[in-house]
């Protein structure tokens, strides 16, 4: 602290130090342990130091004032040399341990005083003083502890509130007899004593840097200083942070200024502190200038003002600054994109977010780089809105601040001037509903287009699309549904037509699935089958394609083969298949458009025949229609194939297959399907790898206790058939009633009903009712089953021998002569031999039927070996135009010479003439086939055969035929 402080302190000394005052118990201990014994008395008192007595030269004319107790390292000690009877001021010399004291920066001597600024252990020893008149003091011992004295300063708080105070507490080790000196620093470079107070607590009301130390007067003694405590004083002035410009959102790149305002404090004499949560380093001045805002400037800001280092205002309220990390973009909208004749459109420009403020708006037409529009180009409506009457491409942007901070340009808005042409939307192909996946084209047609080149706009579901006049949809879906509008724009200009009326496009959710019906389901051999394929909106350009289903055993599916005549499809939704003789599967689908759009294939539908044929046949074991549940049932396939599968159409309408790989209801082993307990009632048939279908059978599963035993295949007329009644318990039922078409037919006791010769009248639904015993009260009724009766094959009956013997030759000869005469006349008139002609006007179906008839003819009467055969076609007039039917008569004439039996040398001579005679008739639609036979036979000899005379034989058969157009 220096001599200056010591001199100032000397002025405040109120009394001299007391001799012999002890510091207390610690001081006493220190004196006895660390220092010499001092005995005071009369002149010549003895001072004992380290056990050696010392004597003064005089009787105490000089007195040395020094601390009586031990001091601590770092304490400040002042020794004073005083005469008992002072006559004048005199300087004194000081000695330590009998040697003059060395004066240095830590040991200073002035007049009769010597000060050790900071005592150390080396200063410990015996001190004396001596005036110039040789007056010498008695020796005094200075004892020094090796450690520093503990001096601690504490404050109850570090900030003085406005109008308040802070309490300081100074704790000094060994403080007995000491007073406290309080020191306040008003700046970092100045120190100023505040007060000397005999106490350990001090209330202060001014800020500063405070320390304390203990002192004792007469002579001066100071302890080392305490730790420093900084106390801040809060002044009454209020700090406020302001933002210029005062906008809630600041955008990236904008310039702004944060300012700390001190109310009532003036503009000078203050320094400023800033606090922020942002990543930006705060300044020290009054203004916090951000020249180009960025995201890291976002945060909370507050400030305070300082008069000096230890007095300041309170922290201001926090202001939150949000800097958006992007440059905003203007948004331009128009209340109408079309300017009617003599009208106008209002444009609105805004900046997002809408909470941002302070924007002015700049308007552009044409290019963004052009100069902003002036008020001559528009009518000012309100802030951010203008009214324009000129068509064109408009833009806008916002700006604010100084220098101006601009937003990004808005998107363009085209304002059109309407012209009178009005377009129309058309659809090609123009179906009522477009199918999923179909290709279509919408066309924007404008009348009176003139020589201008046009551009087109399409609107669909509020989306505006720029396309050509044709809007092509390659694969229609539900997303394409809705209303379509279009308009035209003269290329290079801002004038356009009005929007067309809306055209509503309907698109189905799925690809169409046609429905196929087959009639009849069960056919008679040779009957016609009618196929009907129906789709929604059948008149909407559909053509129908007809297929035969070909079994694919590898994957339990079918391939499809187009029926001849259906390659290009048919306009009619029905198709007739003639001459169907056995079970067959059919498929259809529809198509329209170019390229053709096809519907799905329909699942195969079958027409079933109960008649077996050599290529494929099905047998059931047990051979009956009805079967008990859990009864083993198997179906076997036979025919000209090595691989088979059994197919089923169940009563619930599902098609399934019994295969060798896996099946829910049966397993195929070779050509047999062994059905399990999951099989269902339905129609069953065989399918081969070669594409053959067998006869079909209808079998049912019964869960009751009684069934009807009836044949699973059709019964031939004239055959005998037995119907039975069977119980699940295998008992023979008693008193059985058989019903046909719900009418009682017969009551039997043995459980069986036999019909010896079945006729077509026996066909119908049969069921039975019976008991399990003669006395049983329980009666069961079986379900009913259909028994089918087919016609017996017709065989020609030979006429009685005498009739043939007489009538045959006569008739034969007559017919031959007539035919030969007819043929001769015909050749002569037509001059045509060995010719066969065909009507050019008949259709494919007619050709098919004629060829079929000819095939039947050839199968019926093939030429024999060595026969002379003549084919002749006699054709009448052409068919009439109005559907009049024609008659055809086929005549087969066969001449045979049969040699006598046993005559091996003679070969029979045979001659056959086939004649096709076609005669036009308006009323009769019959076709006649004739075969005339003439026989000559020799009489038989009993016991042996001999050659018979040569006879001439003519075979004749006449049977009805079918007109070609039927």
CSV table of C-alpha atoms in Angstrom, one decimal, residues 587-902:
chain,number,residue,atom,x,y,z
A,587,UNK,CA,-65.3,-69.3,-73.6
A,588,UNK,CA,-66.0,-65.8,-74.9
A,589,UNK,CA,-64.7,-62.3,-74.6
A,590,UNK,CA,-65.5,-59.0,-76.2
A,591,UNK,CA,-63.3,-56.5,-78.0
A,592,UNK,CA,-63.6,-53.0,-79.5
A,593,UNK,CA,-61.6,-50.2,-80.9
A,594,UNK,CA,-58.4,-50.0,-82.9
A,595,UNK,CA,-56.1,-51.5,-81.7
A,596,UNK,CA,-58.6,-53.9,-80.2
A,597,UNK,CA,-59.2,-53.6,-76.5
A,598,UNK,CA,-60.3,-56.9,-75.1
A,599,UNK,CA,-62.3,-57.8,-72.0
A,600,UNK,CA,-61.3,-60.5,-69.7
A,601,UNK,CA,-61.9,-64.1,-70.7
A,602,UNK,CA,-64.9,-65.6,-69.0
A,603,UNK,CA,-64.4,-68.8,-67.1
A,604,UNK,CA,-65.2,-71.8,-69.3
A,605,UNK,CA,-68.8,-72.9,-69.4
A,606,UNK,CA,-69.6,-76.4,-70.4
A,607,UNK,CA,-72.4,-78.0,-72.4
A,608,UNK,CA,-72.7,-81.6,-71.1
A,609,UNK,CA,-73.6,-84.8,-72.8
A,610,UNK,CA,-74.5,-87.9,-71.0
A,611,UNK,CA,-73.5,-90.2,-74.0
A,612,UNK,CA,-70.1,-91.9,-73.9
A,613,UNK,CA,-67.8,-92.1,-76.9
A,614,UNK,CA,-64.7,-94.0,-77.7
A,615,UNK,CA,-62.3,-91.0,-77.4
A,616,UNK,CA,-63.2,-90.3,-73.7
A,617,UNK,CA,-65.7,-91.7,-71.3
A,618,UNK,CA,-66.3,-91.5,-67.6
A,619,UNK,CA,-67.6,-94.2,-65.2
A,620,UNK,CA,-68.6,-93.9,-61.6
A,621,UNK,CA,-68.0,-96.4,-58.8
A,622,UNK,CA,-70.5,-97.2,-57.3
A,623,UNK,CA,-72.5,-96.8,-60.5
A,624,UNK,CA,-75.4,-94.6,-59.2
A,625,UNK,CA,-76.3,-91.0,-59.0
A,626,UNK,CA,-76.8,-90.7,-55.2
A,627,UNK,CA,-74.0,-91.6,-52.7
A,628,UNK,CA,-73.9,-91.5,-48.9
A,629,UNK,CA,-71.5,-89.1,-47.2
A,630,UNK,CA,-68.2,-90.7,-46.2
A,631,UNK,CA,-68.8,-93.4,-48.7
A,632,UNK,CA,-65.8,-94.1,-50.9
A,633,UNK,CA,-66.5,-92.9,-54.5
A,634,UNK,CA,-64.2,-93.0,-57.5
A,635,UNK,CA,-64.4,-91.7,-61.0
A,636,UNK,CA,-62.5,-93.4,-63.8
A,637,UNK,CA,-61.6,-92.1,-67.2
A,638,UNK,CA,-61.1,-94.2,-70.4
A,639,UNK,CA,-60.2,-93.4,-73.9
A,640,UNK,CA,-57.4,-92.7,-76.4
A,641,UNK,CA,-55.2,-90.8,-73.9
A,642,UNK,CA,-52.7,-91.6,-71.2
A,643,UNK,CA,-53.1,-88.6,-69.0
A,644,UNK,CA,-56.4,-87.5,-67.5
A,645,UNK,CA,-58.0,-85.2,-65.0
A,646,UNK,CA,-61.5,-85.2,-63.6
A,647,UNK,CA,-63.3,-81.8,-63.6
A,648,UNK,CA,-66.3,-80.7,-61.6
A,649,UNK,CA,-68.9,-78.0,-61.7
A,650,UNK,CA,-70.2,-77.9,-58.1
A,651,UNK,CA,-73.7,-77.0,-57.0
A,652,UNK,CA,-72.4,-73.7,-55.6
A,653,UNK,CA,-71.2,-72.7,-59.1
A,654,UNK,CA,-67.4,-73.3,-58.9
A,655,UNK,CA,-65.2,-75.1,-61.4
A,656,UNK,CA,-62.6,-77.4,-60.0
A,657,UNK,CA,-60.2,-80.2,-61.0
A,658,UNK,CA,-59.1,-83.5,-59.5
A,659,UNK,CA,-55.3,-83.7,-60.2
A,660,UNK,CA,-52.3,-85.7,-59.1
A,661,UNK,CA,-50.6,-82.8,-57.5
A,662,UNK,CA,-53.2,-81.4,-55.1
A,663,UNK,CA,-56.9,-81.0,-54.8
A,664,UNK,CA,-59.2,-80.2,-52.0
A,665,UNK,CA,-61.8,-82.8,-52.8
A,666,UNK,CA,-59.9,-85.6,-54.6
A,667,UNK,CA,-56.6,-87.1,-55.9
A,668,UNK,CA,-55.9,-88.3,-59.4
A,669,UNK,CA,-54.1,-91.6,-59.5
A,670,UNK,CA,-53.5,-92.6,-63.1
A,671,UNK,CA,-56.9,-92.4,-64.8
A,672,UNK,CA,-58.9,-92.6,-61.5
A,673,UNK,CA,-60.0,-89.8,-59.2
A,674,UNK,CA,-60.5,-91.0,-55.6
A,675,UNK,CA,-62.7,-88.5,-54.0
A,676,UNK,CA,-62.4,-87.7,-50.3
A,677,UNK,CA,-64.9,-86.5,-47.7
A,678,UNK,CA,-64.8,-83.0,-49.1
A,679,UNK,CA,-66.4,-83.7,-52.5
A,680,UNK,CA,-69.6,-82.0,-53.4
A,681,UNK,CA,-72.7,-82.7,-55.5
A,682,UNK,CA,-72.3,-81.5,-59.1
A,683,UNK,CA,-71.5,-82.4,-62.6
A,684,UNK,CA,-68.3,-84.4,-63.3
A,685,UNK,CA,-66.5,-85.2,-66.5
A,686,UNK,CA,-63.1,-86.3,-67.7
A,687,UNK,CA,-60.6,-84.2,-69.6
A,688,UNK,CA,-57.5,-85.6,-71.5
A,689,UNK,CA,-54.2,-84.2,-72.4
A,690,UNK,CA,-55.2,-84.4,-76.1
A,691,UNK,CA,-58.1,-82.0,-75.5
A,692,UNK,CA,-61.0,-84.5,-75.3
A,693,UNK,CA,-64.0,-84.2,-73.0
A,694,UNK,CA,-65.8,-87.3,-71.8
A,695,UNK,CA,-69.5,-87.7,-71.2
A,696,UNK,CA,-70.7,-85.9,-68.1
A,697,UNK,CA,-72.5,-87.3,-65.0
A,698,UNK,CA,-74.4,-85.7,-62.3
A,699,UNK,CA,-73.8,-87.2,-58.9
A,700,UNK,CA,-74.9,-86.1,-55.5
A,701,UNK,CA,-73.8,-86.6,-51.9
A,702,UNK,CA,-76.5,-87.4,-49.4
A,703,UNK,CA,-76.2,-86.9,-45.6
A,704,UNK,CA,-79.5,-88.7,-44.8
A,705,UNK,CA,-80.1,-92.4,-44.1
A,706,UNK,CA,-81.6,-93.4,-47.4
A,707,UNK,CA,-80.8,-92.9,-51.1
A,708,UNK,CA,-82.3,-93.8,-54.4
A,709,UNK,CA,-80.2,-96.3,-56.5
A,710,UNK,CA,-80.6,-95.1,-60.1
A,711,UNK,CA,-78.3,-95.4,-63.2
A,712,UNK,CA,-75.8,-92.6,-63.6
A,713,UNK,CA,-75.8,-92.8,-67.4
A,714,UNK,CA,-78.8,-92.4,-69.7
A,715,UNK,CA,-80.8,-95.6,-70.3
A,716,UNK,CA,-81.5,-96.8,-73.9
A,717,UNK,CA,-85.1,-97.3,-74.9
A,718,UNK,CA,-86.1,-100.9,-74.8
A,719,UNK,CA,-83.5,-101.8,-72.2
A,720,UNK,CA,-84.4,-103.1,-68.8
A,721,UNK,CA,-83.6,-101.0,-65.8
A,722,UNK,CA,-83.8,-101.5,-62.0
A,723,UNK,CA,-84.3,-98.7,-59.5
A,724,UNK,CA,-83.5,-99.4,-55.8
A,725,UNK,CA,-83.9,-98.0,-52.4
A,726,UNK,CA,-80.8,-98.2,-50.1
A,727,UNK,CA,-80.3,-97.6,-46.4
A,728,UNK,CA,-77.1,-96.3,-44.9
A,729,UNK,CA,-77.2,-99.3,-42.5
A,730,UNK,CA,-77.1,-101.7,-45.5
A,731,UNK,CA,-80.4,-103.2,-44.4
A,732,UNK,CA,-83.0,-104.0,-47.0
A,733,UNK,CA,-85.9,-101.5,-46.7
A,734,UNK,CA,-89.4,-102.8,-46.4
A,735,UNK,CA,-92.6,-101.6,-47.9
A,736,UNK,CA,-90.9,-99.3,-50.4
A,737,UNK,CA,-92.9,-96.8,-52.4
A,738,UNK,CA,-91.4,-95.5,-55.7
A,739,UNK,CA,-92.4,-92.1,-57.0
A,740,UNK,CA,-92.0,-90.5,-60.4
A,741,UNK,CA,-92.4,-86.7,-60.6
A,742,UNK,CA,-94.0,-86.9,-57.0
A,743,UNK,CA,-96.6,-89.4,-58.1
A,744,UNK,CA,-96.7,-92.9,-56.6
A,745,UNK,CA,-95.6,-95.5,-59.3
A,746,UNK,CA,-95.5,-98.7,-57.4
A,747,UNK,CA,-95.2,-100.2,-53.9
A,748,UNK,CA,-92.7,-103.1,-53.6
A,749,UNK,CA,-91.5,-105.2,-50.7
A,750,UNK,CA,-88.0,-106.1,-51.9
A,751,UNK,CA,-86.7,-102.6,-52.2
A,752,UNK,CA,-86.3,-102.7,-56.0
A,753,UNK,CA,-88.4,-101.5,-59.0
A,754,UNK,CA,-87.7,-103.1,-62.4
A,755,UNK,CA,-88.8,-101.6,-65.7
A,756,UNK,CA,-88.4,-104.4,-68.3
A,757,UNK,CA,-88.5,-102.2,-71.4
A,758,UNK,CA,-87.8,-98.5,-70.8
A,759,UNK,CA,-89.5,-96.0,-73.0
A,760,UNK,CA,-89.2,-92.2,-73.3
A,761,UNK,CA,-92.3,-91.9,-71.2
A,762,UNK,CA,-90.4,-93.4,-68.2
A,763,UNK,CA,-88.0,-90.4,-68.1
A,764,UNK,CA,-88.4,-88.2,-65.1
A,765,UNK,CA,-87.6,-87.5,-61.4
A,766,UNK,CA,-87.7,-90.6,-59.2
A,767,UNK,CA,-87.5,-91.0,-55.4
A,768,UNK,CA,-88.3,-93.8,-52.9
A,769,UNK,CA,-89.7,-94.1,-49.4
A,770,UNK,CA,-89.3,-97.1,-47.1
A,771,UNK,CA,-88.9,-98.5,-43.6
A,772,UNK,CA,-86.0,-100.4,-42.0
A,773,UNK,CA,-88.2,-103.3,-40.9
A,774,UNK,CA,-91.7,-104.6,-41.5
A,775,UNK,CA,-92.9,-103.3,-38.1
A,776,UNK,CA,-90.8,-100.2,-38.1
A,777,UNK,CA,-92.5,-96.9,-37.5
A,778,UNK,CA,-89.7,-94.8,-38.9
A,779,UNK,CA,-90.1,-94.0,-42.6
A,780,UNK,CA,-87.4,-92.4,-44.8
A,781,UNK,CA,-87.8,-90.5,-48.0
A,782,UNK,CA,-84.8,-90.4,-50.4
A,783,UNK,CA,-84.0,-87.3,-52.5
A,784,UNK,CA,-85.1,-87.4,-56.1
A,785,UNK,CA,-82.9,-88.0,-59.1
A,786,UNK,CA,-83.4,-87.7,-62.8
A,787,UNK,CA,-83.5,-90.8,-65.0
A,788,UNK,CA,-82.6,-90.0,-68.6
A,789,UNK,CA,-83.8,-92.2,-71.5
A,790,UNK,CA,-82.2,-92.0,-74.8
A,791,UNK,CA,-83.6,-93.2,-78.1
A,792,UNK,CA,-82.5,-96.6,-79.4
A,793,UNK,CA,-80.4,-96.7,-82.6
A,794,UNK,CA,-82.7,-97.4,-85.5
A,795,UNK,CA,-82.0,-100.6,-87.6
A,796,UNK,CA,-83.6,-101.2,-91.0
A,797,UNK,CA,-85.9,-104.2,-91.1
A,798,UNK,CA,-85.6,-106.5,-94.1
A,799,UNK,CA,-88.9,-107.1,-95.9
A,800,UNK,CA,-90.2,-110.6,-96.0
A,801,UNK,CA,-88.3,-112.8,-98.4
A,802,UNK,CA,-91.1,-113.5,-100.9
A,803,UNK,CA,-91.9,-109.8,-101.3
A,804,UNK,CA,-88.3,-108.9,-101.8
A,805,UNK,CA,-88.0,-111.7,-104.3
A,806,UNK,CA,-90.8,-110.4,-106.4
A,807,UNK,CA,-91.0,-106.6,-105.9
A,808,UNK,CA,-87.3,-106.0,-105.5
A,809,UNK,CA,-86.2,-106.8,-109.0
A,810,UNK,CA,-89.1,-105.0,-110.6
A,811,UNK,CA,-88.7,-101.8,-108.6
A,812,UNK,CA,-85.0,-101.8,-109.0
A,813,UNK,CA,-85.1,-102.1,-112.8
A,814,UNK,CA,-87.7,-99.4,-113.1
A,815,UNK,CA,-85.8,-97.0,-110.9
A,816,UNK,CA,-82.5,-97.6,-112.7
A,817,UNK,CA,-84.2,-97.0,-116.1
A,818,UNK,CA,-85.8,-93.8,-114.8
A,819,UNK,CA,-82.5,-92.5,-113.3
A,820,UNK,CA,-80.5,-93.4,-116.4
A,821,UNK,CA,-83.0,-91.6,-118.6
A,822,UNK,CA,-82.9,-88.5,-116.3
A,823,UNK,CA,-79.2,-88.4,-116.2
A,824,UNK,CA,-79.0,-88.7,-120.0
A,825,UNK,CA,-81.4,-85.8,-120.4
A,826,UNK,CA,-79.5,-83.8,-117.9
A,827,UNK,CA,-76.2,-84.3,-119.6
A,828,UNK,CA,-77.6,-83.3,-122.8
A,829,UNK,CA,-79.1,-80.2,-121.5
A,830,UNK,CA,-76.2,-79.0,-119.4
A,831,UNK,CA,-73.5,-80.7,-121.3
A,832,UNK,CA,-71.6,-81.1,-118.1
A,833,UNK,CA,-70.3,-84.4,-116.7
A,834,UNK,CA,-68.6,-85.1,-113.4
A,835,UNK,CA,-69.2,-81.6,-112.2
A,836,UNK,CA,-70.2,-80.5,-108.7
A,837,UNK,CA,-71.4,-77.0,-108.1
A,838,UNK,CA,-72.1,-74.9,-105.1
A,839,UNK,CA,-74.2,-71.8,-104.5
A,840,UNK,CA,-72.0,-68.8,-104.2
A,841,UNK,CA,-74.5,-66.9,-102.1
A,842,UNK,CA,-74.6,-69.2,-99.1
A,843,UNK,CA,-72.7,-68.2,-96.0
A,844,UNK,CA,-70.1,-70.1,-93.9
A,845,UNK,CA,-72.7,-71.7,-91.8
A,846,UNK,CA,-74.5,-73.1,-94.8
A,847,UNK,CA,-71.2,-74.4,-96.2
A,848,UNK,CA,-70.6,-76.1,-93.0
A,849,UNK,CA,-74.0,-77.8,-93.0
A,850,UNK,CA,-73.6,-79.0,-96.6
A,851,UNK,CA,-70.2,-80.4,-96.0
A,852,UNK,CA,-71.5,-82.1,-93.0
A,853,UNK,CA,-74.3,-83.7,-95.0
A,854,UNK,CA,-71.9,-84.8,-97.6
A,855,UNK,CA,-69.6,-86.3,-95.0
A,856,UNK,CA,-72.5,-88.3,-93.6
A,857,UNK,CA,-73.3,-89.5,-97.1
A,858,UNK,CA,-69.8,-90.7,-97.6
A,859,UNK,CA,-69.8,-92.4,-94.2
A,860,UNK,CA,-73.1,-94.0,-94.9
A,861,UNK,CA,-72.3,-95.4,-98.4
A,862,UNK,CA,-68.6,-95.7,-99.1
A,863,UNK,CA,-67.7,-97.0,-102.5
A,864,UNK,CA,-66.9,-100.7,-102.6
A,865,UNK,CA,-63.9,-102.2,-104.2
A,866,UNK,CA,-64.2,-102.5,-107.9
A,867,UNK,CA,-67.4,-100.5,-108.0
A,868,UNK,CA,-68.0,-98.1,-110.9
A,869,UNK,CA,-69.0,-94.9,-109.2
A,870,UNK,CA,-70.6,-91.9,-110.8
A,871,UNK,CA,-71.1,-88.6,-109.0
A,872,UNK,CA,-73.5,-86.3,-110.5
A,873,UNK,CA,-74.7,-82.9,-109.2
A,874,UNK,CA,-77.9,-81.6,-110.5
A,875,UNK,CA,-78.5,-78.0,-109.4
A,876,UNK,CA,-81.6,-76.0,-109.8
A,877,UNK,CA,-82.1,-72.2,-109.8
A,878,UNK,CA,-80.2,-69.9,-107.4
A,879,UNK,CA,-81.6,-69.4,-103.9
A,880,UNK,CA,-84.3,-66.7,-103.7
A,881,UNK,CA,-83.2,-63.4,-102.2
A,882,UNK,CA,-86.0,-63.3,-99.6
A,883,UNK,CA,-85.0,-66.4,-97.6
A,884,UNK,CA,-87.1,-68.9,-99.5
A,885,UNK,CA,-85.9,-72.4,-98.7
A,886,UNK,CA,-84.8,-75.0,-101.2
A,887,UNK,CA,-85.0,-78.7,-101.3
A,888,UNK,CA,-82.1,-81.1,-102.0
A,889,UNK,CA,-82.6,-84.8,-102.9
A,890,UNK,CA,-79.6,-87.0,-102.7
A,891,UNK,CA,-79.9,-90.3,-104.6
A,892,UNK,CA,-77.5,-93.1,-104.3
A,893,UNK,CA,-78.0,-95.9,-106.9
A,894,UNK,CA,-75.8,-98.9,-106.5
A,895,UNK,CA,-75.9,-101.8,-109.0
A,896,UNK,CA,-74.4,-105.1,-108.1
A,897,UNK,CA,-74.0,-108.5,-109.9
A,898,UNK,CA,-73.5,-111.1,-107.3
A,899,UNK,CA,-72.0,-114.3,-108.7
A,900,UNK,CA,-73.0,-117.7,-107.5
A,901,UNK,CA,-71.4,-118.8,-104.3
A,902,UNK,CA,-68.5,-121.0,-104.8
